[in-house]
Coordinates of C-alpha atoms and ligand atoms in Angstrom, one line a residue:
M1 CA 8.2 10.2 23.6
A2 CA 5.0 10.4 21.6
L3 CA 4.0 13.0 19.4
K4 CA 2.3 16.3 20.5
S5 CA -1.4 16.3 20.2
I6 CA -2.4 19.3 18.0
N7 CA -5.9 19.9 16.5
P8 CA -4.6 20.7 13.1
T9 CA -8.1 22.7 12.6
K10 CA -7.2 25.0 15.3
T11 CA -3.8 25.8 13.6
K12 CA -3.3 29.4 12.0
A13 CA -2.5 27.8 8.5
W14 CA -5.7 25.9 8.6
K15 CA -7.6 28.6 8.5
K16 CA -5.8 30.4 6.0
L17 CA -6.1 27.4 4.0
E18 CA -9.5 27.3 4.4
E19 CA -10.0 31.3 3.0
H20 CA -7.2 30.3 0.3
F21 CA -9.4 27.4 -0.7
H22 CA -12.6 29.7 -1.5
E23 CA -10.7 32.2 -3.7
I24 CA -9.5 29.1 -5.9
K25 CA -11.8 26.3 -5.8
N26 CA -13.4 27.2 -8.8
V27 CA -10.4 27.7 -11.1
H28 CA -10.0 25.7 -14.0
M29 CA -5.9 24.7 -14.0
T30 CA -6.1 25.3 -17.8
Q31 CA -5.7 29.1 -16.6
W32 CA -3.0 28.3 -14.7
F33 CA -1.2 26.4 -17.3
E34 CA -1.8 29.5 -19.5
E35 CA -1.1 32.2 -16.9
D36 CA 2.2 30.6 -15.9
S37 CA 4.7 28.8 -18.8
N38 CA 6.9 27.4 -16.0
R39 CA 3.8 25.7 -13.9
A40 CA 5.3 22.2 -14.6
I41 CA 8.7 22.7 -13.9
R42 CA 7.6 24.4 -10.8
F43 CA 5.6 21.6 -10.1
T44 CA 8.1 18.7 -10.9
I45 CA 10.2 17.3 -8.4
K46 CA 13.2 15.1 -10.2
W47 CA 14.9 12.9 -8.0
D48 CA 16.9 9.6 -8.5
D49 CA 15.3 7.9 -11.3
F50 CA 11.9 9.6 -10.5
F51 CA 10.2 12.4 -12.3
V52 CA 7.0 13.5 -10.4
D53 CA 4.9 15.9 -11.7
Y54 CA 2.2 17.4 -9.7
S55 CA 1.5 20.6 -11.6
K56 CA -2.1 18.9 -12.9
N57 CA -3.1 19.6 -9.5
R58 CA -5.9 22.0 -8.1
I59 CA -3.2 24.4 -6.4
T60 CA -0.8 27.5 -6.7
K61 CA 2.2 28.2 -5.2
S62 CA 0.3 29.5 -2.1
T63 CA -1.4 26.1 -1.5
I64 CA 2.0 24.6 -1.3
D65 CA 3.6 27.6 1.3
L66 CA 0.3 27.4 3.6
F67 CA 0.7 23.7 3.5
L68 CA 4.4 24.0 4.5
E69 CA 3.4 26.6 7.1
L70 CA 0.7 23.8 8.5
A71 CA 3.5 21.3 8.6
E72 CA 5.8 23.7 10.7
E73 CA 2.6 24.4 13.1
M74 CA 2.2 20.5 13.4
E75 CA 5.8 19.9 14.0
L76 CA 6.2 17.6 11.6
K77 CA 10.1 17.9 11.5
K78 CA 10.1 17.1 15.2
A79 CA 7.6 14.1 14.4
I80 CA 9.9 12.6 11.4
S81 CA 13.0 12.6 13.8
S82 CA 11.1 10.6 16.4
Y83 CA 9.8 8.2 13.6
F84 CA 13.6 7.2 12.6
S85 CA 15.0 7.3 15.7
G86 CA 12.5 4.7 17.7
D87 CA 10.3 7.1 19.5
K88 CA 7.2 5.0 21.0
I89 CA 5.6 6.9 18.2
N90 CA 2.4 4.3 18.4
Q91 CA 1.6 5.3 21.5
T92 CA -1.7 3.0 22.1
E93 CA 0.5 0.0 22.0
K94 CA 3.6 1.6 23.5
R95 CA 5.7 0.4 20.7
A96 CA 8.5 2.4 18.0
V97 CA 7.6 2.2 14.2
L98 CA 10.9 1.2 12.6
H99 CA 10.3 -0.7 9.3
T100 CA 13.0 1.7 8.4
A101 CA 15.7 0.5 10.4
L102 CA 14.9 -2.8 8.5
R103 CA 16.8 -1.4 5.2
A104 CA 19.4 0.9 7.1
P105 CA 22.6 0.1 6.6
I106 CA 24.9 -2.0 8.9
D107 CA 26.9 0.6 10.8
S108 CA 23.4 2.7 11.7
Q109 CA 22.7 2.6 15.0
V110 CA 18.6 2.4 16.2
Y111 CA 17.9 2.0 19.6
V112 CA 14.8 0.5 21.2
D113 CA 14.5 0.5 25.0
G114 CA 18.4 1.4 25.2
E115 CA 19.1 -1.7 22.8
N116 CA 20.3 -1.1 19.1
I117 CA 18.4 -3.4 16.8
I118 CA 20.7 -3.3 13.9
P119 CA 22.8 -6.4 14.8
K120 CA 19.9 -8.4 15.7
I121 CA 18.3 -7.2 12.3
Y122 CA 21.5 -8.0 10.2
S123 CA 21.6 -11.7 11.9
A124 CA 17.9 -12.2 10.2
K125 CA 18.7 -11.0 7.2
K126 CA 21.8 -13.4 7.2
K127 CA 19.7 -16.5 8.0
M128 CA 17.3 -15.1 5.0
E129 CA 20.1 -15.1 3.0
T130 CA 21.6 -18.6 3.6
F131 CA 18.2 -20.5 3.5
T132 CA 17.2 -18.2 0.3
N133 CA 20.1 -19.5 -1.1
D134 CA 19.9 -23.2 0.3
V135 CA 16.1 -23.3 -1.0
V136 CA 17.3 -21.7 -4.8
N137 CA 20.2 -23.9 -5.1
G138 CA 18.6 -27.0 -4.0
V139 CA 20.9 -27.8 -0.8
L140 CA 18.2 -28.0 0.8
K141 CA 15.4 -31.0 0.0
G142 CA 12.0 -32.0 0.9
F143 CA 11.8 -35.3 2.6
T144 CA 12.4 -37.8 0.0
G145 CA 15.3 -36.5 -1.1
K146 CA 13.6 -34.0 -4.1
Q147 CA 14.3 -30.6 -4.6
F148 CA 11.9 -27.9 -3.7
T149 CA 9.9 -26.6 -6.7
D150 CA 6.9 -24.5 -4.9
I151 CA 6.6 -22.3 -2.1
V152 CA 3.5 -21.4 -0.4
N153 CA 3.1 -18.3 2.0
I154 CA 0.6 -18.8 4.5
G155 CA -0.5 -15.8 5.9
I156 CA -2.9 -12.9 5.9
G157 CA -3.2 -8.6 5.8
G158 CA 0.6 -7.8 6.6
S159 CA 1.8 -10.8 6.2
D160 CA 0.4 -11.7 3.2
L161 CA -0.4 -8.7 0.9
G162 CA 3.3 -7.3 0.6
P163 CA 4.8 -10.4 -0.3
A164 CA 2.6 -11.2 -2.9
M165 CA 2.6 -7.7 -4.4
V166 CA 6.2 -7.8 -4.6
V167 CA 6.7 -11.2 -5.9
D168 CA 3.8 -10.5 -8.9
A169 CA 5.6 -6.8 -9.1
L170 CA 8.8 -8.7 -9.4
S171 CA 7.9 -11.5 -11.7
F172 CA 10.3 -10.2 -14.3
Y173 CA 13.2 -11.3 -11.8
K174 CA 11.6 -14.4 -10.7
N175 CA 13.3 -17.7 -10.1
H176 CA 12.5 -21.2 -11.2
L177 CA 10.7 -21.7 -8.1
I178 CA 6.4 -21.2 -8.2
T179 CA 5.2 -18.9 -5.3
H180 CA 1.5 -19.3 -4.0
F181 CA -0.1 -17.7 -1.4
V182 CA -2.8 -19.0 0.9
S183 CA -4.7 -16.0 2.8
N184 CA -8.5 -16.8 2.8
I185 CA -10.2 -18.6 6.0
D186 CA -12.6 -19.5 2.8
G187 CA -11.1 -23.0 2.4
D188 CA -11.5 -23.4 -1.3
H189 CA -8.8 -20.7 -1.3
V190 CA -6.3 -23.2 0.2
N191 CA -7.9 -26.5 -1.5
E192 CA -7.6 -24.6 -5.1
I193 CA -4.1 -24.2 -4.0
L194 CA -3.2 -27.8 -2.3
K195 CA -4.6 -29.0 -5.9
K196 CA -1.8 -27.7 -7.6
L197 CA 1.0 -29.2 -5.2
N198 CA 3.4 -32.3 -4.6
P199 CA 4.1 -32.6 -0.8
E200 CA 7.3 -33.9 -1.6
T201 CA 8.8 -30.8 -3.2
T202 CA 6.7 -27.9 -1.4
L203 CA 7.9 -25.4 1.1
F204 CA 5.5 -23.8 3.4
V205 CA 6.0 -20.5 4.9
I206 CA 3.9 -19.7 7.5
V207 CA 3.8 -15.8 8.3
S208 CA 1.9 -14.4 11.5
K209 CA 3.7 -12.0 13.4
T210 CA 1.2 -13.3 16.4
F211 CA 0.8 -16.5 15.1
T212 CA -2.6 -16.2 16.9
T213 CA -4.5 -15.2 13.3
Q214 CA -7.4 -17.5 13.0
E215 CA -7.1 -17.8 9.4
T216 CA -3.0 -18.1 9.2
L217 CA -3.6 -20.8 11.8
S218 CA -6.7 -23.0 10.2
N219 CA -4.5 -22.6 6.9
A220 CA -1.4 -24.2 8.4
N221 CA -3.5 -26.6 10.1
T222 CA -5.4 -28.0 7.1
I223 CA -2.2 -28.2 5.0
R224 CA -0.4 -29.8 7.4
Q225 CA -3.2 -32.4 7.6
W226 CA -2.8 -33.0 4.0
F227 CA 0.9 -33.1 4.2
L228 CA 0.9 -35.8 7.0
Q229 CA -1.0 -37.9 4.3
S230 CA 2.5 -38.1 2.7
G231 CA 5.0 -37.3 5.2
D232 CA 5.6 -38.4 8.9
K233 CA 6.0 -35.8 11.6
E234 CA 9.8 -35.4 11.0
A235 CA 9.2 -34.7 7.6
I236 CA 7.2 -31.7 9.1
S237 CA 10.5 -30.0 9.9
K238 CA 11.8 -30.0 6.6
H239 CA 8.8 -28.4 4.9
F240 CA 7.5 -26.0 7.2
V241 CA 9.1 -22.7 8.2
A242 CA 7.8 -20.2 10.0
V243 CA 8.3 -16.0 10.7
S244 CA 6.7 -14.7 13.8
T245 CA 7.5 -12.6 17.2
N246 CA 5.9 -15.4 19.1
I247 CA 8.5 -18.2 19.0
K248 CA 6.6 -20.0 21.5
K249 CA 3.4 -20.6 19.2
A250 CA 5.2 -21.3 16.2
K251 CA 7.4 -24.2 17.8
E252 CA 3.8 -25.6 19.6
F253 CA 3.0 -26.1 16.1
G254 CA 5.5 -28.4 15.1
V255 CA 8.0 -25.8 13.5
E256 CA 11.6 -26.5 14.6
Q257 CA 13.4 -23.7 16.3
E258 CA 15.6 -23.0 13.5
N259 CA 13.1 -23.1 10.8
I260 CA 11.8 -20.1 12.6
F261 CA 12.7 -16.4 11.6
P262 CA 12.2 -13.9 13.9
M263 CA 10.3 -10.3 13.6
W264 CA 9.6 -7.7 16.1
D265 CA 6.8 -6.0 17.8
W266 CA 8.1 -2.4 16.5
V267 CA 7.2 -4.1 12.9
G268 CA 3.9 -3.0 11.8
G269 CA 2.2 -5.7 10.1
R270 CA 0.9 -3.5 7.4
F271 CA 5.1 -2.4 6.8
S272 CA 6.5 -6.1 7.5
L273 CA 7.3 -6.5 3.8
W274 CA 10.9 -5.4 4.7
S275 CA 11.5 -8.0 7.3
T276 CA 11.6 -11.8 7.3
V277 CA 8.0 -11.7 6.3
G278 CA 9.7 -11.2 3.1
L279 CA 10.9 -14.3 3.2
S280 CA 8.9 -15.7 0.0
I281 CA 9.8 -12.8 -2.0
S282 CA 13.5 -13.5 -1.6
L283 CA 13.1 -17.3 -2.3
S284 CA 11.2 -16.0 -5.4
V285 CA 13.6 -13.5 -6.8
G286 CA 16.9 -14.2 -4.6
Y287 CA 18.3 -12.9 -1.7
S288 CA 20.4 -10.0 -3.9
N289 CA 17.3 -8.6 -5.3
F290 CA 15.5 -8.4 -1.6
E291 CA 18.5 -6.4 -0.7
N292 CA 18.1 -4.2 -3.9
L293 CA 14.7 -3.8 -2.6
L294 CA 15.8 -2.6 0.5
L295 CA 18.4 -0.3 -0.4
G296 CA 15.7 1.5 -2.7
A297 CA 13.3 2.0 0.2
H298 CA 16.4 3.1 2.3
N299 CA 17.6 5.7 -0.7
M300 CA 13.5 7.0 0.0
D301 CA 14.4 7.3 3.3
E302 CA 16.9 9.3 3.1
H303 CA 15.5 11.7 0.7
F304 CA 12.1 12.0 3.4
K305 CA 14.5 12.6 6.3
N306 CA 16.7 14.9 4.7
E307 CA 15.2 17.1 1.7
P308 CA 13.1 20.4 2.5
F309 CA 9.4 19.9 2.3
Q310 CA 9.2 21.8 -0.7
S311 CA 10.6 19.1 -2.9
N312 CA 10.7 16.1 -0.5
I313 CA 8.0 13.9 -2.6
P314 CA 6.0 11.9 0.4
V315 CA 5.4 15.4 1.9
I316 CA 4.2 17.1 -1.1
L317 CA 2.1 14.0 -1.9
A318 CA 0.7 14.4 1.6
F319 CA 0.1 17.8 1.2
L320 CA -2.2 17.2 -1.9
S321 CA -4.1 14.0 -0.3
I322 CA -5.1 16.3 2.5
W323 CA -5.8 19.1 0.3
Y324 CA -8.0 17.1 -1.4
N325 CA -9.6 15.0 1.6
N326 CA -10.5 18.0 3.9
F327 CA -10.9 20.9 1.7
F328 CA -12.4 19.5 -1.8
K329 CA -14.1 16.8 0.2
A330 CA -12.8 14.3 -2.3
E331 CA -13.9 10.8 -1.1
S332 CA -11.1 8.6 -2.4
E333 CA -8.1 8.7 -4.2
A334 CA -7.2 6.1 -7.1
I335 CA -3.8 4.5 -8.0
I336 CA -3.3 3.4 -11.9
P337 CA 0.0 2.0 -12.1
Y338 CA 0.7 1.9 -16.0
T339 CA 2.3 -1.5 -15.7
Q340 CA 0.6 -5.0 -15.3
Y341 CA 3.4 -5.7 -13.1
L342 CA 1.6 -3.4 -10.3
N343 CA -1.5 -5.3 -10.6
Q344 CA -1.8 -5.9 -6.5
F345 CA -0.4 -2.5 -5.7
A346 CA -3.3 -0.5 -5.1
T347 CA -4.9 -3.6 -3.2
Y348 CA -1.7 -3.8 -1.0
F349 CA -2.1 0.2 -0.3
Q350 CA -5.7 -0.5 1.1
Q351 CA -4.2 -2.0 3.9
A352 CA -1.3 0.0 4.3
I353 CA -3.3 3.2 4.2
M354 CA -6.5 2.4 5.3
E355 CA -5.7 0.3 8.3
S356 CA -3.5 3.0 9.1
N357 CA -5.1 6.2 8.6
G358 CA -8.4 5.3 9.1
K359 CA -9.2 6.7 12.5
T360 CA -11.5 9.1 14.4
V361 CA -10.1 9.9 17.7
M362 CA -6.7 12.5 17.9
R363 CA -3.9 11.5 19.9
N364 CA -5.0 13.0 22.7
G365 CA -8.2 10.3 22.7
D366 CA -10.8 13.3 21.7
K367 CA -13.1 12.9 18.7
V368 CA -11.5 14.7 15.5
N369 CA -13.6 17.0 13.6
Y370 CA -12.3 16.8 10.7
Q371 CA -11.9 14.3 8.1
T372 CA -9.3 11.7 8.0
G373 CA -8.7 8.4 5.9
N374 CA -8.5 8.2 2.2
I375 CA -10.7 5.5 0.6
I376 CA -7.9 4.0 -2.0
W377 CA -8.6 2.0 -5.1
G378 CA -7.0 1.5 -8.4
E379 CA -6.4 -0.5 -11.3
P380 CA -3.6 -1.2 -13.9
G381 CA -4.0 1.3 -16.9
T382 CA -4.9 0.9 -19.8
N383 CA -7.4 -1.9 -18.5
S384 CA -8.6 0.3 -16.2
Q385 CA -9.4 2.7 -18.9
H386 CA -12.0 0.6 -20.3
A387 CA -13.5 -0.1 -16.9
F388 CA -13.9 2.8 -14.8
F389 CA -12.4 5.9 -16.3
Q390 CA -15.5 6.9 -17.8
L391 CA -16.5 7.6 -13.7
L392 CA -13.0 9.6 -13.4
H393 CA -14.0 12.0 -16.9
Q394 CA -17.4 12.6 -16.5
G395 CA -18.8 11.2 -13.3
T396 CA -19.7 14.0 -10.6
K397 CA -17.1 13.1 -8.0
L398 CA -13.6 14.3 -7.5
I399 CA -11.0 11.7 -7.6
P400 CA -7.4 12.4 -7.7
A401 CA -5.4 10.0 -9.3
D402 CA -2.4 8.8 -9.0
F403 CA -0.4 7.6 -12.8
I404 CA 2.5 5.7 -12.0
G405 CA 4.6 4.7 -15.6
F406 CA 8.2 3.1 -16.3
K407 CA 10.2 4.7 -19.4
E408 CA 11.6 1.4 -20.0
S409 CA 9.7 -1.6 -20.4
L410 CA 11.1 -4.9 -19.1
Y411 CA 10.9 -7.0 -22.4
G412 CA 11.8 -4.0 -24.4
N413 CA 9.0 -4.3 -26.8
L414 CA 9.1 -0.5 -28.0
D415 CA 5.5 -0.7 -30.3
H416 CA 3.4 -1.7 -27.0
Q417 CA 5.8 0.5 -24.6
D418 CA 5.3 3.4 -26.9
K419 CA 1.4 2.8 -27.3
L420 CA 1.3 2.1 -23.5
I421 CA 2.8 5.6 -22.6
S422 CA 1.0 7.7 -25.0
N423 CA -2.1 6.1 -23.1
F424 CA -0.2 7.3 -19.7
I425 CA 0.2 10.8 -21.1
A426 CA -2.8 11.4 -23.1
Q427 CA -4.9 10.4 -20.3
T428 CA -3.7 12.9 -17.3
K429 CA -3.8 15.5 -20.5
A430 CA -7.3 14.7 -20.9
L431 CA -8.5 14.9 -17.3
L432 CA -6.8 18.2 -17.1
N433 CA -8.0 19.9 -20.2
G434 CA -11.5 18.1 -20.4
K435 CA -13.6 19.0 -24.1
T436 CA -15.5 22.3 -24.1
K437 CA -18.9 22.7 -25.5
E438 CA -17.1 24.8 -28.5
E439 CA -14.9 21.7 -29.4
V440 CA -17.5 19.5 -29.1
E441 CA -19.8 21.4 -31.5
N442 CA -16.5 22.0 -33.9
E443 CA -15.6 18.0 -34.1
L444 CA -19.9 17.7 -34.6
I445 CA -19.8 20.1 -37.3
N446 CA -17.6 17.5 -39.5
S447 CA -20.2 14.6 -38.6
K448 CA -22.6 13.5 -40.8
L449 CA -25.2 14.2 -38.0
P450 CA -28.3 16.1 -38.8
K451 CA -28.0 19.6 -37.2
D452 CA -30.4 18.9 -34.2
A453 CA -28.8 15.7 -33.3
Q454 CA -25.6 17.3 -32.9
K455 CA -27.2 19.8 -30.7
T456 CA -28.7 17.1 -28.7
L457 CA -25.6 15.3 -28.8
T458 CA -23.7 17.9 -27.7
P459 CA -23.9 18.0 -24.0
F460 CA -23.0 14.7 -23.8
K461 CA -19.8 14.7 -25.0
V462 CA -18.3 17.8 -23.2
F463 CA -15.6 16.9 -20.5
E464 CA -15.5 19.5 -17.8
G465 CA -12.0 18.3 -17.3
N466 CA -10.2 19.9 -14.4
K467 CA -9.7 16.7 -12.6
P468 CA -6.6 16.5 -10.4
T469 CA -3.5 13.9 -11.7
T470 CA -0.2 13.3 -10.3
T471 CA 2.4 11.6 -12.8
F472 CA 5.5 9.4 -11.5
F473 CA 7.6 8.5 -14.5
I474 CA 10.0 6.0 -13.4
R475 CA 12.9 5.2 -15.5
K476 CA 12.1 1.4 -15.2
L477 CA 10.9 -1.4 -12.5
T478 CA 13.4 -2.5 -11.1
P479 CA 13.7 -4.1 -7.1
E480 CA 15.5 -1.1 -6.5
N481 CA 13.0 1.2 -7.7
L482 CA 9.8 -0.8 -6.4
G483 CA 11.2 -0.4 -3.0
K484 CA 11.7 3.4 -3.2
L485 CA 8.0 3.7 -4.5
I486 CA 6.7 1.5 -1.9
A487 CA 8.5 3.6 0.9
M488 CA 7.4 6.9 -0.8
Y489 CA 3.8 6.2 -0.1
E490 CA 4.7 4.5 3.4
H491 CA 6.1 8.1 4.8
K492 CA 3.0 9.8 2.8
I493 CA 1.1 8.0 5.5
F494 CA 2.9 9.0 8.4
V495 CA 2.7 12.5 6.9
Q496 CA -0.9 12.6 6.8
G497 CA -1.4 10.6 10.4
V498 CA 0.9 13.4 11.8
I499 CA -1.1 16.0 9.9
W500 CA -4.4 14.5 10.7
N501 CA -3.3 14.4 14.6
I502 CA -4.0 10.5 14.8
N503 CA -2.3 7.5 15.6
S504 CA -1.2 5.8 12.3
Y505 CA 0.4 2.5 13.8
D506 CA -2.3 0.8 15.8
Q507 CA -5.6 -1.4 14.4
F508 CA -8.4 -1.6 17.2
G509 CA -10.7 -1.0 14.5
V510 CA -10.4 -4.6 13.3
E511 CA -10.5 -6.4 16.4
L512 CA -14.6 -6.4 17.0
G513 CA -15.6 -7.9 14.2
K514 CA -12.7 -10.8 14.9
Q515 CA -14.4 -11.2 18.5
L516 CA -17.8 -11.3 17.3
A517 CA -17.0 -13.7 14.5
T518 CA -15.3 -16.1 17.8
S519 CA -18.4 -15.8 19.7
V520 CA -20.9 -16.6 16.3
L521 CA -18.8 -19.3 15.2
E522 CA -19.6 -21.2 18.8
E523 CA -23.0 -20.8 18.6
F524 CA -22.9 -22.8 15.2
N525 CA -22.4 -25.4 17.3
S526 CA -24.5 -24.8 20.5
I527 CA -28.1 -24.4 21.2
K528 CA -27.3 -21.7 23.3
I529 CA -28.1 -18.3 21.5
N530 CA -26.8 -15.1 22.4
N531 CA -28.6 -11.8 22.5
H532 CA -28.8 -10.4 18.9
D533 CA -30.4 -8.2 16.9
S534 CA -33.1 -10.0 15.3
S535 CA -31.2 -9.4 11.6
T536 CA -28.1 -11.4 13.2
K537 CA -30.3 -14.0 14.9
N538 CA -31.9 -15.0 11.5
L539 CA -28.8 -15.0 9.7
I540 CA -27.2 -17.7 12.3
N541 CA -30.6 -19.7 12.5
Y542 CA -30.4 -19.7 8.6
Y543 CA -26.7 -21.0 8.3
K544 CA -27.7 -23.6 11.5
N545 CA -30.2 -25.1 9.0
R546 CA -28.0 -25.5 6.4
A547 CA -28.1 -29.4 6.7
K548 CA -31.8 -29.4 6.7
Ligands
LIG601 O1 -6.2 -7.8 10.4 C1 -5.2 -6.9 11.3 C2 -4.3 -7.5 11.4 O2 -3.5 -7.7 12.5 C3 -3.3 -6.9 10.2 O3 -2.7 -5.4 11.0 C4 -1.9 -7.7 10.1 O4 -1.1 -7.2 9.4 C5 -2.8 -9.1 10.1 O5 -3.9 -8.8 11.0 C6 -2.2 -10.4 9.9 O6 -1.9 -10.4 11.3 P1 -0.8 -11.4 11.8 O7 1.0 -11.3 10.5 O8 -0.3 -11.4 13.6 O9 -1.1 -12.6 11.4

């Protein structure tokens, strides 16, 4: 059953939120902290290893209450149940959205078209486990009898970003295998990777849900040609495996049937790292760590499914995001992890969030008359403090930011950890409080500057503050906690999609560019010129004349 189409702006709660917004939009959060000594506790959710403090947001209790009313009118509860039970909520593609089933326990029952899909998920997992162990332990060997030393994931989008982000995030848990990722159609990317590889000891994992993606197939073909300079056709079966729903195409490429790991159309590419698409994760950190990642995600699924909305982490996060996006008209959101391990986290969520919720039509096909999808960006702190934080603190744009930090460091270097976490906490305080004119003046009095220079400098040193942040303080970066964190954002995406009344699970917006690239490519080698605007025509001609 598809989700019901309801225009959120026509609900009673939306109207009330608009009125409420006008009442509180200019209030400085520091006022609320002064008035209510319980504010931090009131707006903190403690769950498992997570401590989520959202008190430094431009909200009051009424804001949350009104969002709870909105969730009720938008039938969020019913939508969550449809999502988990395999209803075809991706209505345009007539597909269920079941990445949650990939991390469900073995005794669960989730039905798609009358079939319980849990047994086939577990059979694919068993195949992954056996294969992982055999590669890691050196049972499987390359064509000259040597053990594998390197893994290359060949994929793009969801078939690259998730595995790449997780392998990087869990480098502390990594085994001896060196993992590489080839994604870009840019031939220099694949050549740079090939430079580092020995064909005798490299295993290639071709990941493509459709097995039709130009980038992945071109890279896989280039790599195969390179490989055939050393090994013969038979050797390919020892060195190339595939993850795909398209068994026929994978076999046509030359991958042996037994080396194809299944995937299903009810797993969206950008939510697929939990499936066999996670093979390079499992190979890199071992199967039990991969299982722990899934377990963490499952725990977050249970929290999301069962927790009342007022203490439900993904639900609250979605409310905050809609509050800033639709009422404060914020243009973007930042994700700032205070760990270098999450270097690729924001990049990963750029696809998950922007490909999901970058939509302009409601579920009934009508154009939206309100803003949807957030622009996501971010880099780890403290590096980002020395890069773009100036704009967060003193720029004209309102940028709500998620601060993600871990109480324990993995190598236990307390000196560094104390400094890291002091920055993590101090930045959210600075963004909240800012620095008033009086504070700046008092500071300058103690400087050696002459009085008139002090006066000139004062406005430049004022910080308005009142910049919203949400702090995620997590015990430790373990595979399980990473699983929870990723699943948390996945469910936030879902809730936003429900409230914005859009289909978060199709991605037609990526098609047009792909189609046009195919026809432009044909023109490079033909005298026939298609009908183009003058700019596109000039660019094509400029490139066609490259040899001259
Ligand atoms: O760019 C669009 C997209 O379809 C993504 O949604 C997907 O993750 C990526 O391409 C890769 O697709 P495939 O796994 O089929 O190669």
